Coordinates of C-alpha atoms in Angstrom, one line a residue:
Chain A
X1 CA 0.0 0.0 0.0
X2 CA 0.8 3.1 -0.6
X3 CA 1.3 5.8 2.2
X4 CA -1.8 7.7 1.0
X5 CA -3.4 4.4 0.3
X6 CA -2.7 3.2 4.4
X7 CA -4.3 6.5 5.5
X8 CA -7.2 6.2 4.0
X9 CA -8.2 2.7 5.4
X10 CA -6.9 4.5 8.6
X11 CA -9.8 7.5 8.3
X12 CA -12.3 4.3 7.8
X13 CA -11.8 3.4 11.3
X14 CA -13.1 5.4 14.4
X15 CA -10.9 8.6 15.2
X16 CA -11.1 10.7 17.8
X17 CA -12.4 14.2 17.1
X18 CA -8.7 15.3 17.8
X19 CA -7.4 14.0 14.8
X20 CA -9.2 16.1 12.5
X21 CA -9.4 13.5 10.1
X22 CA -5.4 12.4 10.6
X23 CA -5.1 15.8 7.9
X24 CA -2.4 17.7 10.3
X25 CA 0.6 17.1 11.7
X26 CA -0.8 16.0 15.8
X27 CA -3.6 15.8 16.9
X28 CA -5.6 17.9 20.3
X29 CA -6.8 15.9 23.4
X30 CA -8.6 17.8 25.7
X31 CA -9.5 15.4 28.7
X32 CA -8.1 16.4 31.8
X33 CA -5.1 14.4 33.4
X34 CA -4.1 11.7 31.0
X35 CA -2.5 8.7 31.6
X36 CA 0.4 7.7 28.6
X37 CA 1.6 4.6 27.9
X38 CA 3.3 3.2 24.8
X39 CA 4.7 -0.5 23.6
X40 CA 6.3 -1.9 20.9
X41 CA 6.5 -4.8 19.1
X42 CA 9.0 -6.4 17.0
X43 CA 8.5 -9.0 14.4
X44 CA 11.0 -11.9 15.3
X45 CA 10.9 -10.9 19.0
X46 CA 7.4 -10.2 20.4
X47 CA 5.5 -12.1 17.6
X48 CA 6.6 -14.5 14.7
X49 CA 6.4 -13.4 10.8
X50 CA 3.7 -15.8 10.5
X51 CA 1.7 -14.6 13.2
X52 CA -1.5 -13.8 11.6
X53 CA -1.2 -9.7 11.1
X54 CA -5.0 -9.3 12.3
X55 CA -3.7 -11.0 15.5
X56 CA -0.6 -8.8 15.7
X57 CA -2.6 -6.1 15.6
X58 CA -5.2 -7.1 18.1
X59 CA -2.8 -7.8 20.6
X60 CA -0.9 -4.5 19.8
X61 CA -4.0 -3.0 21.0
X62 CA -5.0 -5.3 23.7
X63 CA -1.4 -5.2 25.3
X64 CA -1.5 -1.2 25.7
X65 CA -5.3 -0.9 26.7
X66 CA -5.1 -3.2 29.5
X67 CA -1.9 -1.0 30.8
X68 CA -5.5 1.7 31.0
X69 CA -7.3 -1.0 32.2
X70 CA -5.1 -1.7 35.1
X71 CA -5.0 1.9 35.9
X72 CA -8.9 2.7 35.9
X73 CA -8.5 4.7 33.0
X74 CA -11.2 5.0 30.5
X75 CA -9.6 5.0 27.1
X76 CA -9.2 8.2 25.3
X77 CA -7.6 7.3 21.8
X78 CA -4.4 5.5 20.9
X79 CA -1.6 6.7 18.3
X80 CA 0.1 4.2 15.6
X81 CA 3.5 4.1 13.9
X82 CA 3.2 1.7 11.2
X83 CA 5.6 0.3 8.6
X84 CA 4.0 0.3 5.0
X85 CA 6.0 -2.2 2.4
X86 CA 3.8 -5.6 2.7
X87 CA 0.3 -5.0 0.5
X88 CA -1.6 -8.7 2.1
X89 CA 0.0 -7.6 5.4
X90 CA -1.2 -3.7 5.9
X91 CA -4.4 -4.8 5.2
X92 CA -5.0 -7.7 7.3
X93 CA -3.3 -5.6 10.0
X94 CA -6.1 -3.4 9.3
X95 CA -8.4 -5.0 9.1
X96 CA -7.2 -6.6 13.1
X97 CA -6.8 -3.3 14.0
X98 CA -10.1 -1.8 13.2
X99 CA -11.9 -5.1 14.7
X100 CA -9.7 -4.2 17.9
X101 CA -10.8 -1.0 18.2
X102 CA -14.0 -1.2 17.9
X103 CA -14.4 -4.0 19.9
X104 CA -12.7 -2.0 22.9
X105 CA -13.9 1.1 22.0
X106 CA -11.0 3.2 21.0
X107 CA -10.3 5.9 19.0
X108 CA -7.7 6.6 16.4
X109 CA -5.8 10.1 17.5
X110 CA -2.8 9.7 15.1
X111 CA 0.2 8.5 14.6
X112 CA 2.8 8.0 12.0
X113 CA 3.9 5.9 8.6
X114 CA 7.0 4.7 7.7
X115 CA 9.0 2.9 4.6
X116 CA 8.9 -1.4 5.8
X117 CA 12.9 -2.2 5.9
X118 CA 13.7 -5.5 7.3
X119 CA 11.8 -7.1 10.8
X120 CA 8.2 -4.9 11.8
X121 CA 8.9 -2.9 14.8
X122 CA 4.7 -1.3 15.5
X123 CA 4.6 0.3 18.2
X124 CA 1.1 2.0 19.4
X125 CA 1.1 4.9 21.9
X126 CA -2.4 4.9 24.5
X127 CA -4.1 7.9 26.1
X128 CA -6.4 7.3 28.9
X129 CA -8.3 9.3 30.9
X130 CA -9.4 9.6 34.3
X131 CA -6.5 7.7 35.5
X132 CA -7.5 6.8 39.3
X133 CA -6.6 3.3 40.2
X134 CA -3.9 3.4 42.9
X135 CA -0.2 2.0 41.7
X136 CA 1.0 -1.2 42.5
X137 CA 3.1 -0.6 45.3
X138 CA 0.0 -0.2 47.7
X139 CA -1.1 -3.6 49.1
X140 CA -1.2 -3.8 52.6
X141 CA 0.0 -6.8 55.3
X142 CA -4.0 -8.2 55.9
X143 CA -4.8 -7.4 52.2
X144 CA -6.3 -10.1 50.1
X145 CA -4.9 -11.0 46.2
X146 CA -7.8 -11.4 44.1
X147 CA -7.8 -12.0 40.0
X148 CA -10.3 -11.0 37.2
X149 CA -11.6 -14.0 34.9
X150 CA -8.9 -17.2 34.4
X151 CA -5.3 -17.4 34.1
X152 CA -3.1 -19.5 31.6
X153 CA -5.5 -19.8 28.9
X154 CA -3.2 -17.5 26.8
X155 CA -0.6 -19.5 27.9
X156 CA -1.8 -22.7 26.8
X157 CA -3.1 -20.6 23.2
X158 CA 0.9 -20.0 23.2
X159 CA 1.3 -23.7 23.1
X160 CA -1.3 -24.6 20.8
X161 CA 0.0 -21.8 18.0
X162 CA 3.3 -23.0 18.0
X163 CA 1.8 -26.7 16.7
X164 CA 0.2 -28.6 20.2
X165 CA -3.0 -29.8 19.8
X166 CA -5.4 -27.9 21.3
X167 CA -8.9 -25.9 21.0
X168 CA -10.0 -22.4 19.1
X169 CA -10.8 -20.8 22.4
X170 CA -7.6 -21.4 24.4
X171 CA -5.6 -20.4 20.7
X172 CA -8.1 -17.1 21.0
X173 CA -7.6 -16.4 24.4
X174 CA -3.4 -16.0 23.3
X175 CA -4.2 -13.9 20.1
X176 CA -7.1 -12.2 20.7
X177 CA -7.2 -11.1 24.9
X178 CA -9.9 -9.0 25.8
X179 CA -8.4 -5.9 28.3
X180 CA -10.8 -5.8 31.5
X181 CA -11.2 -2.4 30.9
X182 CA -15.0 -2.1 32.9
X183 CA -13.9 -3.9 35.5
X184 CA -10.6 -1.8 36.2
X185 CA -13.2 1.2 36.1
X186 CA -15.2 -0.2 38.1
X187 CA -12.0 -1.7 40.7
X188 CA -10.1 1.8 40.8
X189 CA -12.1 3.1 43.7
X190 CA -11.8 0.0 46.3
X191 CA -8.8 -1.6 45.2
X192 CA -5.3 -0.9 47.1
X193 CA -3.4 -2.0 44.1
X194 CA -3.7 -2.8 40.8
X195 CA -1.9 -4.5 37.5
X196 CA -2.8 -6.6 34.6
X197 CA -0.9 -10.1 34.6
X198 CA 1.1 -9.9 31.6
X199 CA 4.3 -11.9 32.5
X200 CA 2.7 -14.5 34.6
X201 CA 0.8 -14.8 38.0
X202 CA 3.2 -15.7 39.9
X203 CA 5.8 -13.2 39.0
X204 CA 3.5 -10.3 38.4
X205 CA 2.1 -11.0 42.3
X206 CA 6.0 -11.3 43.3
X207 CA 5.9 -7.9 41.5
X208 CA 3.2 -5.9 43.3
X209 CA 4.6 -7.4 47.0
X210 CA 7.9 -6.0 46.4
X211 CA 7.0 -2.7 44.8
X212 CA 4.2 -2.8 48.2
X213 CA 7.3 -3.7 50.8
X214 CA 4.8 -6.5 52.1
X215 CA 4.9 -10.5 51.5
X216 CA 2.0 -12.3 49.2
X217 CA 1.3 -15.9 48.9
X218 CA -0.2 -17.2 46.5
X219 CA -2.8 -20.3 46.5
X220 CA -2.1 -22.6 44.2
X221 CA -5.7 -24.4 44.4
X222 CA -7.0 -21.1 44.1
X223 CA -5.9 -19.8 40.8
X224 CA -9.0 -20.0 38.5
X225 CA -8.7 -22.3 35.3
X226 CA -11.3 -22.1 32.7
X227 CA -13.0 -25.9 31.4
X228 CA -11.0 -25.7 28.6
X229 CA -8.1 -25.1 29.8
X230 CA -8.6 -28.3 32.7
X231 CA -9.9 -30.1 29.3
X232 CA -6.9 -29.5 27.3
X233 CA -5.1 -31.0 30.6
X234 CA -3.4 -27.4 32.1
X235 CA -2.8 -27.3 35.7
X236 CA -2.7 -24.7 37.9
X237 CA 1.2 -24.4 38.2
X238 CA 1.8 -24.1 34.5
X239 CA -1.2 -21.3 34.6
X240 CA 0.4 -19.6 37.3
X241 CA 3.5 -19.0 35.3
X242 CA 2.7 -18.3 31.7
X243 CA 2.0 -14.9 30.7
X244 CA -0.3 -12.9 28.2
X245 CA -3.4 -13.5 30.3
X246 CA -4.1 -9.8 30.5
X247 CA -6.6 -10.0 33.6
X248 CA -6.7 -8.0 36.4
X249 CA -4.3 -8.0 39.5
X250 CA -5.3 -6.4 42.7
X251 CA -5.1 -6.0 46.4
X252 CA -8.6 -5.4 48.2
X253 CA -8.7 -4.7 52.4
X254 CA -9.2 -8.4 53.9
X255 CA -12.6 -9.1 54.3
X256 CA -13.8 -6.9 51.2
X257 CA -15.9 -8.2 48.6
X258 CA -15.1 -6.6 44.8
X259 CA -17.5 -5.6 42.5
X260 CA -16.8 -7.5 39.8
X261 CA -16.5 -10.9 39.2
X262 CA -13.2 -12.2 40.5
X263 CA -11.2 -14.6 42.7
X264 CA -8.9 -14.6 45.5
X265 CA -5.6 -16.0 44.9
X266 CA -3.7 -15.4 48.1
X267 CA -3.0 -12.9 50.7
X268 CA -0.4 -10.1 52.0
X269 CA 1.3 -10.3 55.4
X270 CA 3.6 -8.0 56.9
X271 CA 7.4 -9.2 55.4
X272 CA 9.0 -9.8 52.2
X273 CA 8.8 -12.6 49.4
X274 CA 6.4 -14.4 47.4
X275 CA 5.5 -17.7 49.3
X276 CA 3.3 -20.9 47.4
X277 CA 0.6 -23.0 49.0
X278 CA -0.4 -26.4 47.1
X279 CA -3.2 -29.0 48.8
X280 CA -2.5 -26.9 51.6
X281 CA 1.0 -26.9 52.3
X282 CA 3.7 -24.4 51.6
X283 CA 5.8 -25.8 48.9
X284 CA 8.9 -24.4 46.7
X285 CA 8.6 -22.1 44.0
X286 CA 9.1 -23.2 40.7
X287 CA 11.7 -22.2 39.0
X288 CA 10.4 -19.8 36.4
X289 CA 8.3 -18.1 37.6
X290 CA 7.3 -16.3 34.1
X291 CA 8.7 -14.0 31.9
X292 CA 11.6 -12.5 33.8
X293 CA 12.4 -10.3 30.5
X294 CA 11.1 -9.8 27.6
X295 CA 12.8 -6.5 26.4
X296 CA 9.9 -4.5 26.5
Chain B
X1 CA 23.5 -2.3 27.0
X2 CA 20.9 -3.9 29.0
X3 CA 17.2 -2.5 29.2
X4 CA 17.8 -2.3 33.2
X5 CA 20.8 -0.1 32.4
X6 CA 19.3 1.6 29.5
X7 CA 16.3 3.0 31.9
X8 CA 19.1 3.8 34.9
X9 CA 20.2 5.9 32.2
X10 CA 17.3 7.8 31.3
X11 CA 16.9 8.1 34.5
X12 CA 19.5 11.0 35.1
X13 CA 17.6 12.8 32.0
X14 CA 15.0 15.5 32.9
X15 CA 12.4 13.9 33.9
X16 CA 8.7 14.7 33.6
X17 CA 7.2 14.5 37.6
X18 CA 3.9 12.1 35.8
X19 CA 7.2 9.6 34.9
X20 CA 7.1 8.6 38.5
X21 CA 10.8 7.9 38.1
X22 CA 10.1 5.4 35.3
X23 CA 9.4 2.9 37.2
X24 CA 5.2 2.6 36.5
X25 CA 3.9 0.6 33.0
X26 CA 2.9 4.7 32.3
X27 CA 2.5 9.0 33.0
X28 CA 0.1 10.4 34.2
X29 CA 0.3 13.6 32.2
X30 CA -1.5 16.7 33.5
X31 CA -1.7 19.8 31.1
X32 CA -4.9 21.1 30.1
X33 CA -5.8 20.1 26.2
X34 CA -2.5 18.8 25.0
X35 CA -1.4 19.0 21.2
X36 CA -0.1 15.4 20.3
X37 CA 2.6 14.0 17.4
X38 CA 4.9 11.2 17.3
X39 CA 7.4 10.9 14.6
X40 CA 9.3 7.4 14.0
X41 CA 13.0 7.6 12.1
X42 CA 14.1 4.0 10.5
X43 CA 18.1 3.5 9.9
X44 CA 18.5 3.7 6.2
X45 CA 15.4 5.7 5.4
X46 CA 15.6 8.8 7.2
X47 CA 19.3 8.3 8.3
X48 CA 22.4 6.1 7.8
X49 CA 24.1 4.0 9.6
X50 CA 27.0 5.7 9.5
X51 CA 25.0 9.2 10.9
X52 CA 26.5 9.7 14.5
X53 CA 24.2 8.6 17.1
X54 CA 24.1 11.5 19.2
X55 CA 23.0 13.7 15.8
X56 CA 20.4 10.9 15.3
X57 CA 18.7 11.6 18.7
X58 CA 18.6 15.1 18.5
X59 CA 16.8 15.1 15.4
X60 CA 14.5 12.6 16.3
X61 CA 14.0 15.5 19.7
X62 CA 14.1 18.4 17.4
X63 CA 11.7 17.2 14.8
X64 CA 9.2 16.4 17.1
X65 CA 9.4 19.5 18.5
X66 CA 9.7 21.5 15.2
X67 CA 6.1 20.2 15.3
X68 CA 5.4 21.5 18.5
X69 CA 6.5 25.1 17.9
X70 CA 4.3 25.2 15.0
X71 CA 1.5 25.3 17.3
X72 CA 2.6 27.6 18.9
X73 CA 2.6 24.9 22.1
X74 CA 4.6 24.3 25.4
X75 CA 7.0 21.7 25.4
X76 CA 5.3 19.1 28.2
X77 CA 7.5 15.9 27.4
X78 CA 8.1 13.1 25.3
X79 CA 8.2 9.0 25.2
X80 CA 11.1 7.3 23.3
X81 CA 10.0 3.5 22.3
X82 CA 14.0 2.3 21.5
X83 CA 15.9 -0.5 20.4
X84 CA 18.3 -1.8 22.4
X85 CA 21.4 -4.0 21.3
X86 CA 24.4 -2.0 20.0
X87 CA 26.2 -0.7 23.4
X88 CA 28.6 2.0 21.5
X89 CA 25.7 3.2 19.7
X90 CA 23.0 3.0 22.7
X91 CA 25.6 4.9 24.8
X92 CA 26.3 7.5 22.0
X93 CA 22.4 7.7 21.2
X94 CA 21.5 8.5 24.9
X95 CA 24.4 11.5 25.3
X96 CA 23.0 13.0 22.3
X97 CA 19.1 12.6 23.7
X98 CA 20.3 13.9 26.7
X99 CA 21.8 17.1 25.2
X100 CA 18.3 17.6 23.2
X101 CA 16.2 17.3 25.9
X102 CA 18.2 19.9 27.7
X103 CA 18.4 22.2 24.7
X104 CA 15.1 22.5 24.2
X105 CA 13.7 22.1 27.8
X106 CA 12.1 18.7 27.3
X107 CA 11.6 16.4 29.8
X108 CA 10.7 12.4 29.8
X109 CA 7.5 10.8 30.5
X110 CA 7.9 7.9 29.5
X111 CA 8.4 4.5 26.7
X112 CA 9.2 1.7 26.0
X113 CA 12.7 -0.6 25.0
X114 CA 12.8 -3.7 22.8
X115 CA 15.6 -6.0 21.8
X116 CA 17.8 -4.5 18.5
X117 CA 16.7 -6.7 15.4
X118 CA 18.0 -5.6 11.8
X119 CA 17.2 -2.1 11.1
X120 CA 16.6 0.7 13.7
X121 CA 13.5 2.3 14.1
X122 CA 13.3 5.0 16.6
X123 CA 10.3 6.9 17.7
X124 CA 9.6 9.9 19.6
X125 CA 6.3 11.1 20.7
X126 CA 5.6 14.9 22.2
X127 CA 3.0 16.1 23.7
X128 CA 2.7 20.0 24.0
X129 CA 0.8 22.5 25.8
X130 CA -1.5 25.4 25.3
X131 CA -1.3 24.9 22.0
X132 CA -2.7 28.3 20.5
X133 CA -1.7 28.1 16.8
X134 CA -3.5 28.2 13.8
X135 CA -3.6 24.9 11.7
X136 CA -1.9 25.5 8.0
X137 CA -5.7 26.1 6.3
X138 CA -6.2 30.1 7.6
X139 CA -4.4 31.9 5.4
X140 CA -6.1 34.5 3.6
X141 CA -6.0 36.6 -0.4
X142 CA -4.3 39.4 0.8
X143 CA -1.9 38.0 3.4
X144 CA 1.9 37.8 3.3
X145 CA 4.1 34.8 3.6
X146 CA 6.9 34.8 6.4
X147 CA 9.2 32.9 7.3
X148 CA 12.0 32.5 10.7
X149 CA 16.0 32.3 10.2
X150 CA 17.6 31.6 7.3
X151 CA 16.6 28.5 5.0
X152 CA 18.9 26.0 2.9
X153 CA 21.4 25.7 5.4
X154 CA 20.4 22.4 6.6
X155 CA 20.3 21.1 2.6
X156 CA 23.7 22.2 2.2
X157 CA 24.5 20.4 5.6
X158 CA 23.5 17.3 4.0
X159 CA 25.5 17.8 0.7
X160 CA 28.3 18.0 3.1
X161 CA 27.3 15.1 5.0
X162 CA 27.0 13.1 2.3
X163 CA 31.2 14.0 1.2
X164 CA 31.2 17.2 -0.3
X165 CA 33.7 20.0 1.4
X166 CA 31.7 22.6 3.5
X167 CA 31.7 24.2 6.4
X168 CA 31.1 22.8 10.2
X169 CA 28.3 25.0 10.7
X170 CA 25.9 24.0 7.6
X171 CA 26.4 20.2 8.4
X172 CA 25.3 21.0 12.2
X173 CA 22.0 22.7 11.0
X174 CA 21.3 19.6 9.2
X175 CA 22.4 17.3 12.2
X176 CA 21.5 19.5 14.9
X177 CA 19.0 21.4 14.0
X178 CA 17.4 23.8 16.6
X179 CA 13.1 23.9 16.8
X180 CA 11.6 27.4 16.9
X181 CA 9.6 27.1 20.0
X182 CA 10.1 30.6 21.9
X183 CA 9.3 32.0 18.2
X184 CA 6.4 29.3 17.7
X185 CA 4.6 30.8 21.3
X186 CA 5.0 34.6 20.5
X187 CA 3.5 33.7 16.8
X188 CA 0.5 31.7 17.8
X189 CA -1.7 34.4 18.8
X190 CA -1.2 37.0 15.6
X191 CA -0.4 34.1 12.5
X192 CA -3.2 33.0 10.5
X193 CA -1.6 29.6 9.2
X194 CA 1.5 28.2 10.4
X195 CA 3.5 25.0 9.9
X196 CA 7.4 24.2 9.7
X197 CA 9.6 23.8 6.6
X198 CA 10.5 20.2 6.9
X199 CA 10.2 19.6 3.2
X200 CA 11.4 22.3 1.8
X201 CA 10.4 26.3 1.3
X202 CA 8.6 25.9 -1.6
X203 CA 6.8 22.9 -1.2
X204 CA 5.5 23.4 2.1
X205 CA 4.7 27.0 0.7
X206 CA 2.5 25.6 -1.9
X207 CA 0.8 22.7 1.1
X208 CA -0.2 25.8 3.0
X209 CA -2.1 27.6 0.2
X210 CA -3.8 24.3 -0.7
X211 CA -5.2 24.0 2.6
X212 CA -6.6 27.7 2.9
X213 CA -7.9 27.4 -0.2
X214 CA -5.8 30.6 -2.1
X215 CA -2.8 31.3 -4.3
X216 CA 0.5 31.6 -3.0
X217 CA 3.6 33.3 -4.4
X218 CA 7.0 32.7 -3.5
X219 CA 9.6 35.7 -3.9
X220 CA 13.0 33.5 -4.8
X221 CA 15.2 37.0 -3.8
X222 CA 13.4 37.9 -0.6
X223 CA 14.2 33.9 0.6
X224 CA 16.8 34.5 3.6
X225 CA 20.3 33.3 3.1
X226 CA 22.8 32.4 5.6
X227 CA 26.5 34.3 4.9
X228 CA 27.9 30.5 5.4
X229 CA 25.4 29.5 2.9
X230 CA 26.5 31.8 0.0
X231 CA 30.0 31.7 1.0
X232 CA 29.5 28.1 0.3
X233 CA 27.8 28.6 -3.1
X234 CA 24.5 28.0 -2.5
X235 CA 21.7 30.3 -4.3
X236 CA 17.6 30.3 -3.3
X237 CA 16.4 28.3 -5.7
X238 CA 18.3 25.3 -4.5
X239 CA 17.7 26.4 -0.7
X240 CA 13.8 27.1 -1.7
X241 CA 13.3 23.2 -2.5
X242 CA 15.8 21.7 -0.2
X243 CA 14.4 20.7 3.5
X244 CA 14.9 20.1 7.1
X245 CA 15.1 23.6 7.8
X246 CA 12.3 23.3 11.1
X247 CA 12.2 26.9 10.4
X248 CA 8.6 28.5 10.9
X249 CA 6.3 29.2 8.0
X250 CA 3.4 31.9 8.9
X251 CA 1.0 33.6 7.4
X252 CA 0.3 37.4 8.8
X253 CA -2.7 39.7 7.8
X254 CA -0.9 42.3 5.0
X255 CA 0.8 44.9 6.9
X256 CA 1.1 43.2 9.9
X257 CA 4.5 43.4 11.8
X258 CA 5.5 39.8 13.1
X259 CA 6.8 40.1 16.5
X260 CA 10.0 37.8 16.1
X261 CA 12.6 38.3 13.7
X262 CA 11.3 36.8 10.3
X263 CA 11.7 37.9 6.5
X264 CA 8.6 38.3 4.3
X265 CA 8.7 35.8 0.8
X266 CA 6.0 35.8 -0.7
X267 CA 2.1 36.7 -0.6
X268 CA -1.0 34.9 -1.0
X269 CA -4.4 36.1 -3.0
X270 CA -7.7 34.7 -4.2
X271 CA -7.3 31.7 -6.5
X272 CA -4.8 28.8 -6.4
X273 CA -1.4 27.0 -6.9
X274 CA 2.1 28.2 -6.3
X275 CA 3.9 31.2 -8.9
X276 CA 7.0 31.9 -8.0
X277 CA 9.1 35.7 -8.7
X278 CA 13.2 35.7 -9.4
X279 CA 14.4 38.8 -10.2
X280 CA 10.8 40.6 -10.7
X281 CA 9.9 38.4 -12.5
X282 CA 7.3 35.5 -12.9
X283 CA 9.3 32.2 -13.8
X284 CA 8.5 28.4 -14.4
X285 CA 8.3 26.2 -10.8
X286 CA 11.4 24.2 -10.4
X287 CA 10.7 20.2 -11.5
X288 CA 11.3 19.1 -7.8
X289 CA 9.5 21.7 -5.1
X290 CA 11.3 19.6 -1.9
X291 CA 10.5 16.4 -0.6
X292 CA 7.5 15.0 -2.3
X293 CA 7.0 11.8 -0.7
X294 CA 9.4 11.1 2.6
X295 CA 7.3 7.8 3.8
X296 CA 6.8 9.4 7.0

């Protein structure tokens, strides 16, 4: 596609009044404090060449939304800076990306194109507004761990794309993750802290003890595992350490009851570390824990 | 270098307060209506390899900026989304960021690293305040065409850059060059269209009267020369289509006094297209008017 050609499917897709139909050279927001955040991905690193380029997109989306989600934010508009070289490839991004952001209701602000030379790097810049979930570092010694929806679906979807065996929904739930976006609205006002799991249970509740100064432990029986995940034969330890699940994290005083649907995982306690209880008993940690470091 | 050391190093670069010390997934940015571009460079499209890496960072700063000034906007921050992976040119890249950001009062909010694969692509996103500007559609039959500095320094800078003999100070206005901001804030209130000359004088001349609808014309022997410039050889016409000046274009009601230092080129009345005068007289437009089509 051509550069003129790419922005014109862009001005298809919803844009935020801001963008005066992507003719100048930014773009106005004008909604109070805003919370930023921006990722990249490269091709080769964060996603293979034969990922499926409606996927990549999705996920682009997904990954940065759910950084709003965690946060409370409501989402204000996103930015893109896109490589144009591949004709099938622009447009089945496209195509991903306008599915993605009309399915989370987001708004185009701006962005910008560039000439494709060698491995993708996309990289998509968020806006959100009414930022007013608390950071991660407030959990509390007494606090409980809860966790929105299930956890290593995505995980077990990373499995099945590289060649296992395995069903449409768990392969989905890797490609495709929904960001909990009403529920971190809806969270920000009672929770202590908050996070979306993108590196793995485990290490992401490790994460928010540390950043807290209090210890956590985590219940292995606890952790919630969809049917098809227990179907496709997933246990709770390999859940608890693979990544991409993009729900919710949070701390909630012990005792309180959230308002949405969620489940408690474990529990912080005056101290340090992350701690594991299996059938009961406190057992060793495995020894990944999940993605120590991606380079993003 | 490592990402942990790459963020230690941004670290002791002006930071924005919403950064939080980089150590959040995002910045909460709090500024009233903020003006928004983002700008990616990739190695061997808009520069080479070879460029130095501290000249690479402040354009990628500059021309970011160079947007902001043309709206006439505060400089609130930026994100940098960078590659890490080469530690000569990461150390080099950063020392030259630095030195931008301080230059032109900019401070971090925020990005993102990834792992270095094949070609670079940097990008830079700003977000600006208060901006006041016109966009490049107001100008009106009857108004006069101004422009800051001197132009054609920065596409002699490249000639040089590219081999030929030249002085030091035309190949820094092409590697360092500096945006107009102070001039873009005193402008926004009183200009009727302003943009910057990134593509050249002519051509983004001729972008300015499309989008207000009116004629433009360019006076070849009003265009402001640098003494290095003509000392080098260099005459309008090749300085009129040459680009990466980031000088500011504006358009002024006739008569009107601009209130920084600027030189008057041209003139815009009823009707359309670009005419251009050399010598008092009307002559045929130059086959090439700057850069048509940069891919970005």
């Amino acid at each position: 596609m051509t550069e003129g050609e790419f922005i014109a499917a862009l001005r298809t897709l919803p844009l935020h009044p801001g963008a005066r139909g992507l003719t100048d050279d930014g773009a106005v927001v004008d909604a109070g404090a805003l919370f930023v955040t921006t990722d990249s991905l490269v091709e080769g690193v964060h996603y293979l060449a034969s990922d499926p380029p409606g996927d990549v997109a999705w996920k682009l989306v997904a990954t940065n939304l759910s950084d709003l989600a965690a946060k409370g934010a409501g989402v204000e508009g996103v930015l893109l800076n896109y490589p144009i070289g591949d004709d099938a490839w622009d447009r089945a991004f496209l195509a991903g990306f306008g599915d993605a952001l009309r399915a989370m209701g987001a708004r185009l602000i701006g962005g910008d194109t560039v000439s494709l030379r060698g491995a993708r790097t996309l990289t998509l810049t968020a806006l959100g507004s009414d930022a007013a979930a608390p950071v991660r570092s407030g959990a509390q010694g007494g606090d409980a761990l809860w966790v929105t929806g299930t956890i290593g679906d995505a995980g077990a979807g990373l499995t099945i794309a590289q060649g296992s065996d395995g069903p449409a929904e768990l392969l989905e739930a890797y490609r495709r993750p929904v960001p909990r976006l009403a529920e971190g609205r809806a969270l920000a006002p009672v929770a202590r802290a908050m996070m979306d799991v993108s590196d793995g249970l485990l290490i992401d509740a490790g994460r928010m003890a540390a950043a807290s100064g209090v210890a956590v432990t985590v219940d292995l029986d606890a952790v919630p595992l969809s049917d098809a995940y227990r179907a496709w034969g997933g246990d709770a330890r390999a859940a608890a350490t693979s990544g991409d699940d993009y729900e919710l994290l949070f701390a909630l005083a012990g005792g309180a009851v959230p308002p949405v649907a969620a489940t408690r995982v474990g529990w912080f306690a005056v101290g340090e570390g992350l701690s594991l209880i299996e059938h009961g008993r406190a057992v060793a940690l495995p020894s990944s824990l999940g993605f120590e470091h991606r380079g993003s």
